[in-house]
PDB file of C-alpha atoms in Angstrom:
ATOM      1  CA  MET H  26       0.051   0.028  -0.029  1.00 44.00           C
ATOM      2  CA  ASN H  27       1.329   3.294  -0.864  1.00 45.00           C
ATOM      3  CA  GLY H  28       1.943   5.487   2.231  1.00 48.00           C
ATOM      4  CA  GLU H  29       1.776   8.731   0.292  1.00 56.00           C
ATOM      5  CA  ARG H  30      -1.651   7.831  -0.997  1.00 68.00           C
ATOM      6  CA  LYS H  31      -4.300  10.794  -0.472  1.00 81.00           C
ATOM      7  CA  PHE H  32      -7.888  11.266  -1.389  1.00 93.00           C
ATOM      8  CA  THR H  33      -9.791  14.633  -1.539  1.00 90.00           C
ATOM      9  CA  THR H  34     -12.803  13.083  -0.025  1.00 92.00           C
ATOM     10  CA  TRP H  35     -13.422  10.643   2.924  1.00 93.00           C
ATOM     11  CA  GLU H  36     -15.951   8.803   0.618  1.00 95.00           C
ATOM     12  CA  ASP H  37     -13.328   8.249  -2.116  1.00 95.00           C
ATOM     13  CA  ALA H  38     -10.798   6.928   0.688  1.00 94.00           C
ATOM     14  CA  VAL H  39     -13.538   4.410   1.773  1.00 96.00           C
ATOM     15  CA  ILE H  40     -14.141   3.249  -1.731  1.00 95.00           C
ATOM     16  CA  TRP H  41     -10.516   2.556  -2.106  1.00 95.00           C
ATOM     17  CA  LEU H  42     -10.335   0.896   1.113  1.00 95.00           C
ATOM     18  CA  ARG H  43     -13.128  -1.421   0.275  1.00 96.00           C
ATOM     19  CA  ASN H  44     -11.534  -2.484  -2.893  1.00 95.00           C
ATOM     20  CA  GLN H  45      -8.279  -3.891  -1.040  1.00 95.00           C
ATOM     21  CA  PRO H  46      -8.552  -7.619  -0.180  1.00 96.00           C
ATOM     22  CA  GLU H  47      -6.206  -7.199   2.437  1.00 96.00           C
ATOM     23  CA  GLN H  48      -7.993  -4.583   4.506  1.00 95.00           C
ATOM     24  CA  ARG H  49     -11.184  -6.749   4.618  1.00 96.00           C
ATOM     25  CA  GLN H  50     -11.016  -7.128   8.514  1.00 94.00           C
ATOM     26  CA  LEU H  51     -10.286  -3.374   8.721  1.00 95.00           C
ATOM     27  CA  VAL H  52     -13.442  -2.730   6.573  1.00 97.00           C
ATOM     28  CA  LEU H  53     -15.402  -4.719   8.852  1.00 96.00           C
ATOM     29  CA  ASP H  54     -14.320  -3.615  12.026  1.00 95.00           C
ATOM     30  CA  ALA H  55     -15.032  -0.199  10.942  1.00 96.00           C
ATOM     31  CA  PHE H  56     -18.450  -0.916   9.569  1.00 97.00           C
ATOM     32  CA  TYR H  57     -17.802   0.265   6.000  1.00 97.00           C
ATOM     33  CA  ASP H  58     -19.077  -2.975   4.345  1.00 97.00           C
ATOM     34  CA  ASP H  59     -22.297  -3.126   2.539  1.00 96.00           C
ATOM     35  CA  PRO H  60     -25.140  -3.591   2.795  1.00 97.00           C
ATOM     36  CA  LEU H  61     -25.215  -0.675   5.287  1.00 98.00           C
ATOM     37  CA  VAL H  62     -28.228  -2.462   7.219  1.00 98.00           C
ATOM     38  CA  GLY H  63     -26.313  -5.423   7.859  1.00 98.00           C
ATOM     39  CA  ALA H  64     -23.252  -3.454   8.930  1.00 98.00           C
ATOM     40  CA  ALA H  65     -25.774  -1.479  11.059  1.00 98.00           C
ATOM     41  CA  GLU H  66     -27.346  -4.500  12.655  1.00 98.00           C
ATOM     42  CA  ARG H  67     -23.869  -5.936  13.425  1.00 98.00           C
ATOM     43  CA  TYR H  68     -23.068  -2.820  15.212  1.00 98.00           C
ATOM     44  CA  PHE H  69     -26.165  -3.037  17.268  1.00 98.00           C
ATOM     45  CA  GLN H  70     -25.521  -6.653  18.363  1.00 98.00           C
ATOM     46  CA  SER H  71     -21.662  -5.692  18.956  1.00 97.00           C
ATOM     47  CA  SER H  72     -20.189  -5.862  22.387  1.00 95.00           C
ATOM     48  CA  GLU H  73     -19.456  -2.212  22.265  1.00 97.00           C
ATOM     49  CA  TRP H  74     -23.142  -1.313  21.662  1.00 98.00           C
ATOM     50  CA  GLN H  75     -24.281  -3.638  24.559  1.00 97.00           C
ATOM     51  CA  ALA H  76     -22.075  -1.760  26.953  1.00 97.00           C
ATOM     52  CA  VAL H  77     -23.330   1.576  25.624  1.00 98.00           C
ATOM     53  CA  ALA H  78     -27.075   0.194  25.893  1.00 98.00           C
ATOM     54  CA  ALA H  79     -26.220  -0.936  29.582  1.00 98.00           C
ATOM     55  CA  LEU H  80     -25.276   2.929  30.073  1.00 98.00           C
ATOM     56  CA  LEU H  81     -28.687   4.009  28.525  1.00 98.00           C
ATOM     57  CA  ALA H  82     -30.883   1.315  30.826  1.00 96.00           C
ATOM     58  CA  GLY H  83     -34.231   3.302  31.677  1.00 95.00           C
ATOM     59  CA  ARG H  84     -33.562   6.375  29.515  1.00 96.00           C
ATOM     60  CA  SER H  85     -35.715   7.340  26.418  1.00 96.00           C
ATOM     61  CA  GLY H  86     -36.642  10.292  24.544  1.00 98.00           C
ATOM     62  CA  VAL H  87     -34.780  12.261  21.739  1.00 98.00           C
ATOM     63  CA  ALA H  88     -31.252  11.681  20.918  1.00 98.00           C
ATOM     64  CA  LEU H  89     -28.675  13.446  18.838  1.00 98.00           C
ATOM     65  CA  ASP H  90     -26.196  11.356  17.125  1.00 98.00           C
ATOM     66  CA  VAL H  91     -23.180  13.788  16.535  1.00 98.00           C
ATOM     67  CA  GLY H  92     -20.844  13.059  13.634  1.00 96.00           C
ATOM     68  CA  ALA H  93     -23.213  10.114  12.544  1.00 97.00           C
ATOM     69  CA  GLY H  94     -21.003   9.123   9.512  1.00 96.00           C
ATOM     70  CA  ARG H  95     -23.286   6.371   7.719  1.00 97.00           C
ATOM     71  CA  GLY H  96     -25.365   6.021  10.620  1.00 98.00           C
ATOM     72  CA  ILE H  97     -24.649   2.900  12.407  1.00 98.00           C
ATOM     73  CA  ALA H  98     -25.048   4.429  15.832  1.00 98.00           C
ATOM     74  CA  SER H  99     -28.272   6.249  14.585  1.00 98.00           C
ATOM     75  CA  TYR H 100     -29.744   2.866  13.776  1.00 98.00           C
ATOM     76  CA  ALA H 101     -28.686   1.505  17.034  1.00 98.00           C
ATOM     77  CA  LEU H 102     -30.269   4.278  19.084  1.00 98.00           C
ATOM     78  CA  ALA H 103     -33.533   4.199  17.111  1.00 98.00           C
ATOM     79  CA  ARG H 104     -33.522   0.315  17.763  1.00 98.00           C
ATOM     80  CA  SER H 105     -33.159   1.236  21.247  1.00 98.00           C
ATOM     81  CA  GLY H 106     -36.309   3.364  21.405  1.00 97.00           C
ATOM     82  CA  PHE H 107     -35.050   6.764  20.851  1.00 98.00           C
ATOM     83  CA  ALA H 108     -36.477   9.399  18.228  1.00 98.00           C
ATOM     84  CA  VAL H 109     -33.012  10.335  16.556  1.00 98.00           C
ATOM     85  CA  THR H 110     -31.428  13.187  14.726  1.00 98.00           C
ATOM     86  CA  ALA H 111     -28.313  12.260  12.793  1.00 98.00           C
ATOM     87  CA  LEU H 112     -26.045  15.230  12.593  1.00 98.00           C
ATOM     88  CA  GLU H 113     -23.319  14.493   9.599  1.00 96.00           C
ATOM     89  CA  PRO H 114     -21.769  17.212   7.543  1.00 94.00           C
ATOM     90  CA  ASP H 115     -20.673  14.880   4.840  1.00 94.00           C
ATOM     91  CA  PRO H 116     -23.483  14.579   2.420  1.00 95.00           C
ATOM     92  CA  SER H 117     -22.120  11.363   0.520  1.00 96.00           C
ATOM     93  CA  ALA H 118     -23.763   8.118  -0.209  1.00 96.00           C
ATOM     94  CA  ILE H 119     -21.483   5.787   1.222  1.00 96.00           C
ATOM     95  CA  VAL H 120     -20.206   7.512   4.479  1.00 96.00           C
ATOM     96  CA  GLY H 121     -22.567  10.491   4.874  1.00 97.00           C
ATOM     97  CA  GLY H 122     -26.036  11.897   5.012  1.00 97.00           C
ATOM     98  CA  ALA H 123     -27.335  10.221   1.786  1.00 97.00           C
ATOM     99  CA  ALA H 124     -26.077   6.885   3.237  1.00 98.00           C
ATOM    100  CA  ILE H 125     -28.232   7.370   6.352  1.00 98.00           C
ATOM    101  CA  ARG H 126     -31.205   8.438   4.389  1.00 98.00           C
ATOM    102  CA  GLY H 127     -31.146   5.262   2.388  1.00 98.00           C
ATOM    103  CA  LEU H 128     -30.732   3.405   5.652  1.00 98.00           C
ATOM    104  CA  VAL H 129     -33.995   5.108   7.096  1.00 98.00           C
ATOM    105  CA  GLN H 130     -35.849   4.372   4.035  1.00 98.00           C
ATOM    106  CA  GLN H 131     -35.043   0.531   4.263  1.00 97.00           C
ATOM    107  CA  THR H 132     -35.838   0.568   7.902  1.00 98.00           C
ATOM    108  CA  GLN H 133     -38.272   3.171   8.426  1.00 98.00           C
ATOM    109  CA  LEU H 134     -36.619   3.696  11.793  1.00 98.00           C
ATOM    110  CA  PRO H 135     -37.373   7.317  13.423  1.00 98.00           C
ATOM    111  CA  ILE H 136     -34.085   9.134  12.279  1.00 98.00           C
ATOM    112  CA  GLN H 137     -33.855  12.709  10.638  1.00 98.00           C
ATOM    113  CA  VAL H 138     -30.550  13.872   9.113  1.00 98.00           C
ATOM    114  CA  VAL H 139     -29.154  17.117   9.372  1.00 97.00           C
ATOM    115  CA  GLU H 140     -26.038  18.032   7.513  1.00 94.00           C
ATOM    116  CA  GLU H 141     -23.922  20.443   9.911  1.00 91.00           C
ATOM    117  CA  PHE H 142     -20.781  20.436  12.141  1.00 88.00           C
ATOM    118  CA  SER H 143     -20.705  19.714  15.688  1.00 85.00           C
ATOM    119  CA  GLU H 144     -19.171  23.043  16.498  1.00 84.00           C
ATOM    120  CA  ARG H 145     -22.368  24.791  15.641  1.00 86.00           C
ATOM    121  CA  LEU H 146     -25.426  22.928  16.355  1.00 95.00           C
ATOM    122  CA  PRO H 147     -28.493  24.277  14.510  1.00 95.00           C
ATOM    123  CA  PHE H 148     -30.719  23.379  17.639  1.00 97.00           C
ATOM    124  CA  ALA H 149     -32.444  25.364  20.339  1.00 97.00           C
ATOM    125  CA  ASP H 150     -31.257  25.119  23.932  1.00 98.00           C
ATOM    126  CA  ALA H 151     -32.213  21.803  25.985  1.00 98.00           C
ATOM    127  CA  THR H 152     -33.648  20.099  22.902  1.00 98.00           C
ATOM    128  CA  PHE H 153     -32.317  16.470  23.441  1.00 98.00           C
ATOM    129  CA  ASP H 154     -32.374  13.821  26.235  1.00 98.00           C
ATOM    130  CA  LEU H 155     -29.427  11.924  24.819  1.00 98.00           C
ATOM    131  CA  VAL H 156     -26.391  13.376  23.004  1.00 98.00           C
ATOM    132  CA  PHE H 157     -24.083  10.457  21.500  1.00 98.00           C
ATOM    133  CA  ALA H 158     -20.921  11.306  19.799  1.00 98.00           C
ATOM    134  CA  ARG H 159     -18.713   8.120  18.610  1.00 98.00           C
ATOM    135  CA  ALA H 160     -15.077   9.112  17.663  1.00 96.00           C
ATOM    136  CA  VAL H 161     -16.086  12.595  17.183  1.00 97.00           C
ATOM    137  CA  LEU H 162     -14.411  14.728  19.868  1.00 97.00           C
ATOM    138  CA  HIS H 163     -10.760  13.998  18.495  1.00 97.00           C
ATOM    139  CA  HIS H 164     -11.784  15.231  15.126  1.00 94.00           C
ATOM    140  CA  THR H 165     -13.177  18.796  16.302  1.00 94.00           C
ATOM    141  CA  ARG H 166     -11.547  21.874  15.058  1.00 91.00           C
ATOM    142  CA  ASP H 167     -12.689  23.508  18.300  1.00 95.00           C
ATOM    143  CA  LEU H 168     -12.724  20.809  21.273  1.00 96.00           C
ATOM    144  CA  GLU H 169     -13.944  23.265  23.907  1.00 97.00           C
ATOM    145  CA  GLY H 170     -16.395  24.799  21.639  1.00 96.00           C
ATOM    146  CA  ALA H 171     -17.939  21.478  20.566  1.00 96.00           C
ATOM    147  CA  CYS H 172     -18.369  20.366  24.162  1.00 97.00           C
ATOM    148  CA  ARG H 173     -20.244  23.613  25.093  1.00 97.00           C
ATOM    149  CA  GLU H 174     -22.587  23.089  22.072  1.00 97.00           C
ATOM    150  CA  MET H 175     -23.388  19.438  23.430  1.00 98.00           C
ATOM    151  CA  PHE H 176     -23.961  20.607  26.716  1.00 98.00           C
ATOM    152  CA  ARG H 177     -26.178  23.521  25.421  1.00 98.00           C
ATOM    153  CA  VAL H 178     -28.592  21.435  23.564  1.00 98.00           C
ATOM    154  CA  LEU H 179     -28.916  18.868  26.182  1.00 98.00           C
ATOM    155  CA  ARG H 180     -32.067  19.025  28.603  1.00 98.00           C
ATOM    156  CA  PRO H 181     -31.294  19.119  32.147  1.00 98.00           C
ATOM    157  CA  GLY H 182     -30.923  15.465  33.383  1.00 98.00           C
ATOM    158  CA  GLY H 183     -29.590  14.686  29.929  1.00 98.00           C
ATOM    159  CA  MET H 184     -26.479  12.539  29.231  1.00 98.00           C
ATOM    160  CA  LEU H 185     -23.610  12.812  26.785  1.00 98.00           C
ATOM    161  CA  ILE H 186     -21.622   9.841  25.731  1.00 98.00           C
ATOM    162  CA  ALA H 187     -18.584  10.625  24.107  1.00 98.00           C
ATOM    163  CA  ALA H 188     -17.355   7.053  22.853  1.00 98.00           C
ATOM    164  CA  ARG H 189     -13.735   5.874  21.754  1.00 98.00           C
ATOM    165  CA  GLU H 190     -11.621   9.201  21.904  1.00 98.00           C
ATOM    166  CA  HIS H 191      -8.027   9.012  21.034  1.00 97.00           C
ATOM    167  CA  VAL H 192      -5.709  10.037  24.015  1.00 97.00           C
ATOM    168  CA  ILE H 193      -1.905  11.019  24.081  1.00 97.00           C
ATOM    169  CA  SER H 194       0.341  11.124  27.201  1.00 95.00           C
ATOM    170  CA  LYS H 195       2.206  14.036  25.681  1.00 96.00           C
ATOM    171  CA  GLU H 196       2.174  16.113  22.904  1.00 96.00           C
ATOM    172  CA  ALA H 197       5.196  14.825  21.399  1.00 96.00           C
ATOM    173  CA  ASP H 198       3.095  11.306  21.011  1.00 96.00           C
ATOM    174  CA  LEU H 199       0.874  12.859  18.398  1.00 96.00           C
ATOM    175  CA  PRO H 200       3.273  12.240  15.289  1.00 95.00           C
ATOM    176  CA  GLN H 201       3.539   8.706  16.280  1.00 95.00           C
ATOM    177  CA  PHE H 202      -0.115   8.163  16.650  1.00 95.00           C
ATOM    178  CA  LEU H 203      -0.831   9.630  13.306  1.00 94.00           C
ATOM    179  CA  ALA H 204       1.857   7.642  11.506  1.00 94.00           C
ATOM    180  CA  GLN H 205       0.627   4.215  13.034  1.00 93.00           C
ATOM    181  CA  HIS H 206      -3.030   4.993  12.455  1.00 93.00           C
ATOM    182  CA  PRO H 207      -4.357   2.539   9.629  1.00 89.00           C
ATOM    183  CA  LEU H 208      -6.603   5.374   7.980  1.00 90.00           C
ATOM    184  CA  HIS H 209      -5.146   8.918   8.526  1.00 92.00           C
ATOM    185  CA  HIS H 210      -2.644   8.333   5.412  1.00 90.00           C
ATOM    186  CA  LEU H 211      -5.668   7.991   3.121  1.00 92.00           C
ATOM    187  CA  TYR H 212      -7.422  11.392   3.953  1.00 90.00           C
ATOM    188  CA  GLY H 213      -6.015  12.943   7.154  1.00 89.00           C
ATOM    189  CA  GLY H 214      -8.322  14.346   9.747  1.00 88.00           C
ATOM    190  CA  GLU H 215      -7.240  12.162  12.569  1.00 94.00           C
ATOM    191  CA  HIS H 216      -6.224  13.883  15.875  1.00 95.00           C
ATOM    192  CA  ALA H 217      -5.686  13.067  19.640  1.00 97.00           C
ATOM    193  CA  PHE H 218      -5.667  15.257  22.676  1.00 97.00           C
ATOM    194  CA  LEU H 219      -4.116  14.829  26.260  1.00 97.00           C
ATOM    195  CA  LEU H 220      -6.740  13.139  28.687  1.00 97.00           C
ATOM    196  CA  ASP H 221      -6.918  16.407  30.951  1.00 97.00           C
ATOM    197  CA  ARG H 222      -7.688  18.196  27.606  1.00 98.00           C
ATOM    198  CA  TYR H 223     -10.929  16.161  27.118  1.00 98.00           C
ATOM    199  CA  THR H 224     -12.082  16.219  30.647  1.00 98.00           C
ATOM    200  CA  GLY H 225     -11.197  19.798  31.010  1.00 98.00           C
ATOM    201  CA  ALA H 226     -13.297  20.848  28.021  1.00 98.00           C
ATOM    202  CA  LEU H 227     -16.333  18.661  29.209  1.00 98.00           C
ATOM    203  CA  THR H 228     -16.179  20.104  32.841  1.00 98.00           C
ATOM    204  CA  LYS H 229     -15.679  23.746  31.438  1.00 98.00           C
ATOM    205  CA  ALA H 230     -18.906  23.110  29.135  1.00 98.00           C
ATOM    206  CA  GLY H 231     -20.891  22.687  32.198  1.00 98.00           C
ATOM    207  CA  PHE H 232     -21.487  19.074  32.924  1.00 98.00           C
ATOM    208  CA  SER H 233     -21.885  18.304  36.821  1.00 96.00           C
ATOM    209  CA  ALA H 234     -20.104  14.744  36.446  1.00 95.00           C
ATOM    210  CA  VAL H 235     -17.778  13.287  33.819  1.00 98.00           C
ATOM    211  CA  ASP H 236     -17.232   9.674  34.204  1.00 98.00           C
ATOM    212  CA  THR H 237     -13.979   8.490  32.416  1.00 97.00           C
ATOM    213  CA  LEU H 238     -13.935   4.804  31.082  1.00 96.00           C
ATOM    214  CA  ALA H 239     -10.387   3.598  30.645  1.00 92.00           C
ATOM    215  CA  PRO H 240      -9.163   2.007  27.388  1.00 91.00           C
ATOM    216  CA  LEU H 241      -8.852  -1.569  28.877  1.00 85.00           C
ATOM    217  CA  ARG H 242     -11.635  -1.649  31.351  1.00 83.00           C
ATOM    218  CA  SER H 243     -14.620  -1.041  28.830  1.00 90.00           C
ATOM    219  CA  PRO H 244     -15.882  -2.923  26.018  1.00 92.00           C
ATOM    220  CA  ILE H 245     -16.634   0.256  24.343  1.00 97.00           C
ATOM    221  CA  ASN H 246     -12.893   0.833  24.054  1.00 95.00           C
ATOM    222  CA  LEU H 247     -11.941  -2.591  23.555  1.00 91.00           C
ATOM    223  CA  PHE H 248     -13.946  -3.340  20.429  1.00 91.00           C
ATOM    224  CA  PRO H 249     -13.109  -5.084  17.943  1.00 88.00           C
ATOM    225  CA  TYR H 250     -11.867  -6.941  21.008  1.00 84.00           C
ATOM    226  CA  THR H 251     -14.032  -8.540  23.606  1.00 80.00           C
ATOM    227  CA  SER H 252     -12.673  -9.395  26.976  1.00 71.00           C
ATOM    228  CA  GLU H 253     -12.421 -13.021  25.876  1.00 72.00           C
ATOM    229  CA  THR H 254     -10.730 -12.194  22.504  1.00 73.00           C
ATOM    230  CA  LEU H 255      -8.325  -9.991  24.199  1.00 72.00           C
ATOM    231  CA  LYS H 256      -7.598 -12.643  26.872  1.00 63.00           C
ATOM    232  CA  ALA H 257      -6.966 -15.097  24.241  1.00 68.00           C
ATOM    233  CA  ALA H 258      -4.778 -12.664  22.431  1.00 65.00           C
ATOM    234  CA  ILE H 259      -2.640 -12.117  25.677  1.00 64.00           C
ATOM    235  CA  VAL H 260      -2.486 -15.892  26.250  1.00 60.00           C
ATOM    236  CA  THR H 261      -0.899 -15.999  22.543  1.00 63.00           C
ATOM    237  CA  LYS H 262       1.465 -13.301  23.483  1.00 63.00           C
ATOM    238  CA  LEU H 263       2.666 -14.510  26.650  1.00 58.00           C
ATOM    239  CA  SER H 264       3.076 -18.167  25.329  1.00 66.00           C
ATOM    240  CA  GLN H 265       5.378 -16.702  22.492  1.00 67.00           C
ATOM    241  CA  LYS H 266       7.725 -15.696  25.382  1.00 68.00           C
ATOM    242  CA  ILE H 267       7.007 -18.602  27.625  1.00 65.00           C
ATOM    243  CA  PRO H 268       5.588 -21.777  25.796  1.00 70.00           C
ATOM    244  CA  VAL H 269       3.192 -22.825  28.205  1.00 61.00           C
ATOM    245  CA  ALA H 270      -0.328 -21.936  26.627  1.00 63.00           C
ATOM    246  CA  PRO H 271      -2.551 -24.154  28.950  1.00 70.00           C
ATOM    247  CA  LEU H 272      -0.876 -22.779  32.116  1.00 62.00           C
ATOM    248  CA  TRP H 273      -1.501 -19.137  30.974  1.00 58.00           C
ATOM    249  CA  ARG H 274      -5.093 -20.064  29.950  1.00 65.00           C
ATOM    250  CA  THR H 275      -5.746 -21.626  33.646  1.00 71.00           C
ATOM    251  CA  ALA H 276      -4.150 -18.618  35.240  1.00 62.00           C
ATOM    252  CA  LEU H 277      -5.943 -16.204  33.456  1.00 64.00           C
ATOM    253  CA  ALA H 278      -9.516 -18.099  33.839  1.00 67.00           C
ATOM    254  CA  SER H 279     -10.593 -16.010  36.714  1.00 66.00           C
ATOM    255  CA  ASN H 280     -12.436 -12.724  35.475  1.00 68.00           C
ATOM    256  CA  TRP H 281     -11.520 -11.331  38.932  1.00 64.00           C
ATOM    257  CA  LEU H 282      -7.827 -12.032  38.181  1.00 61.00           C
ATOM    258  CA  PHE H 283      -7.959 -10.912  34.531  1.00 61.00           C
ATOM    259  CA  GLY H 284      -9.622  -7.669  35.561  1.00 65.00           C
ATOM    260  CA  SER H 285      -7.000  -7.057  38.280  1.00 65.00           C
ATOM    261  CA  LEU H 286      -4.225  -7.631  35.740  1.00 65.00           C
ATOM    262  CA  LEU H 287      -5.958  -5.213  33.208  1.00 64.00           C
ATOM    263  CA  SER H 288      -6.175  -2.697  36.135  1.00 66.00           C
ATOM    264  CA  MET H 289      -2.581  -2.877  36.773  1.00 64.00           C
ATOM    265  CA  ALA H 290      -1.585  -2.808  33.267  1.00 65.00           C
ATOM    266  CA  GLU H 291      -3.726   0.521  32.744  1.00 71.00           C
ATOM    267  CA  ARG H 292      -0.957   2.258  35.139  1.00 69.00           C
ATOM    268  CA  PHE H 293       1.840   1.430  32.406  1.00 69.00           C
ATOM    269  CA  ASP H 294      -0.534   1.703  29.240  1.00 76.00           C
ATOM    270  CA  HIS H 295       0.907   4.943  27.327  1.00 85.00           C
ATOM    271  CA  ARG H 296       0.094   3.901  23.789  1.00 89.00           C
ATOM    272  CA  PRO H 297      -0.152   6.782  21.579  1.00 92.00           C
ATOM    273  CA  GLY H 298      -3.786   7.073  20.615  1.00 95.00           C
ATOM    274  CA  ARG H 299      -5.471   4.559  23.099  1.00 95.00           C
ATOM    275  CA  LEU H 300      -9.231   4.933  23.354  1.00 96.00           C
ATOM    276  CA  TYR H 301     -11.232   6.487  26.199  1.00 97.00           C
ATOM    277  CA  SER H 302     -14.882   7.116  26.353  1.00 98.00           C
ATOM    278  CA  PHE H 303     -16.649   9.718  28.765  1.00 98.00           C
ATOM    279  CA  VAL H 304     -20.131   9.753  30.343  1.00 98.00           C
ATOM    280  CA  CYS H 305     -21.179  13.104  31.154  1.00 98.00           C
ATOM    281  CA  HIS H 306     -24.279  14.359  33.218  1.00 98.00           C
ATOM    282  CA  LYS H 307     -26.103  17.512  32.898  1.00 98.00           C
ATOM    283  CA  ALA H 308     -27.530  18.598  36.401  1.00 96.00           C
TER     284      ALA H 308
END
C-alpha cells in the first residue's frame, strides 16, 4: 500500500479501502461494508453497543447522534427506542447523509438527518435527552466549543456519551500516533488530545459529572476485541515468550484475576492514541 496515497474526500478513501482485499477485516471492524443495514445491525449486536446500551438503561426520548457517519449509531439508538437526529456534515452516499437517508428508507426507523458540524449545532437549547458522539471529539477543530454546544442542546438531566476518543500522554506522541493510524494516511483528519484536555473541556462546558472509561476496562474501548478475545490474544502473546499456553489459560481463567491484571496494566499503558470514553451528566 502506498503510504503517500491521499484522497480529496473521505468517501473516495473508503471506496478505495473497500477494494483492497487485504483490508477486509479493517473494513468490517469499521462497519464500512455493504449492505449498510447489515453493518448497522452488526454494530447493534456488538459488545461495544451492548455496553453503551447498559449505560442508557431506563433512558428514552430524543437523541442527537453527532458525527453520525453512515448512521450505524443512529440505527442502534433508534432500535433502542430513541427518536434520533443524525448530525453529519458529509452528504455522501457511502459514509454520509445520503447513506443514512437510504438506511432510514430501508428500515423506516425514526431518524432525521441534518448536515452540519458539531461546533455549531443548529438546535435550540435543551432539545435532546441524549447526545451520542462516537469518535467525534478528537476530530473537532474546536474541542471546547463542541463540548459547550453539546451541553447547550441537552435537557437538564440529560447525558452525553463521547465514545472511543484517542488519547496521548504528551504532545510529542501525536506524530507517532498519526503515523501508525491505519486510515490517517488516506485522507487525514485524525487527531488526539491529552486526557486532561478532554475532561477539562467537558467540565468547563458545564457538565456536573464526567465519568471516564479507561481503555482496557470498557467493552466500548476494547472493540473489536471483547474481554474474551483480548484474553486469548494475551495468552498467545505470553505463550510466545514462555510456551505454556494451558498454564496461561488456567491462570487467566478467573475474570476477577484478569480484571485485576488489566487494572494494573492501565498504569503502564501509554500507547499513543489509546481509546477512552466519557459519560457526562447535565444537572
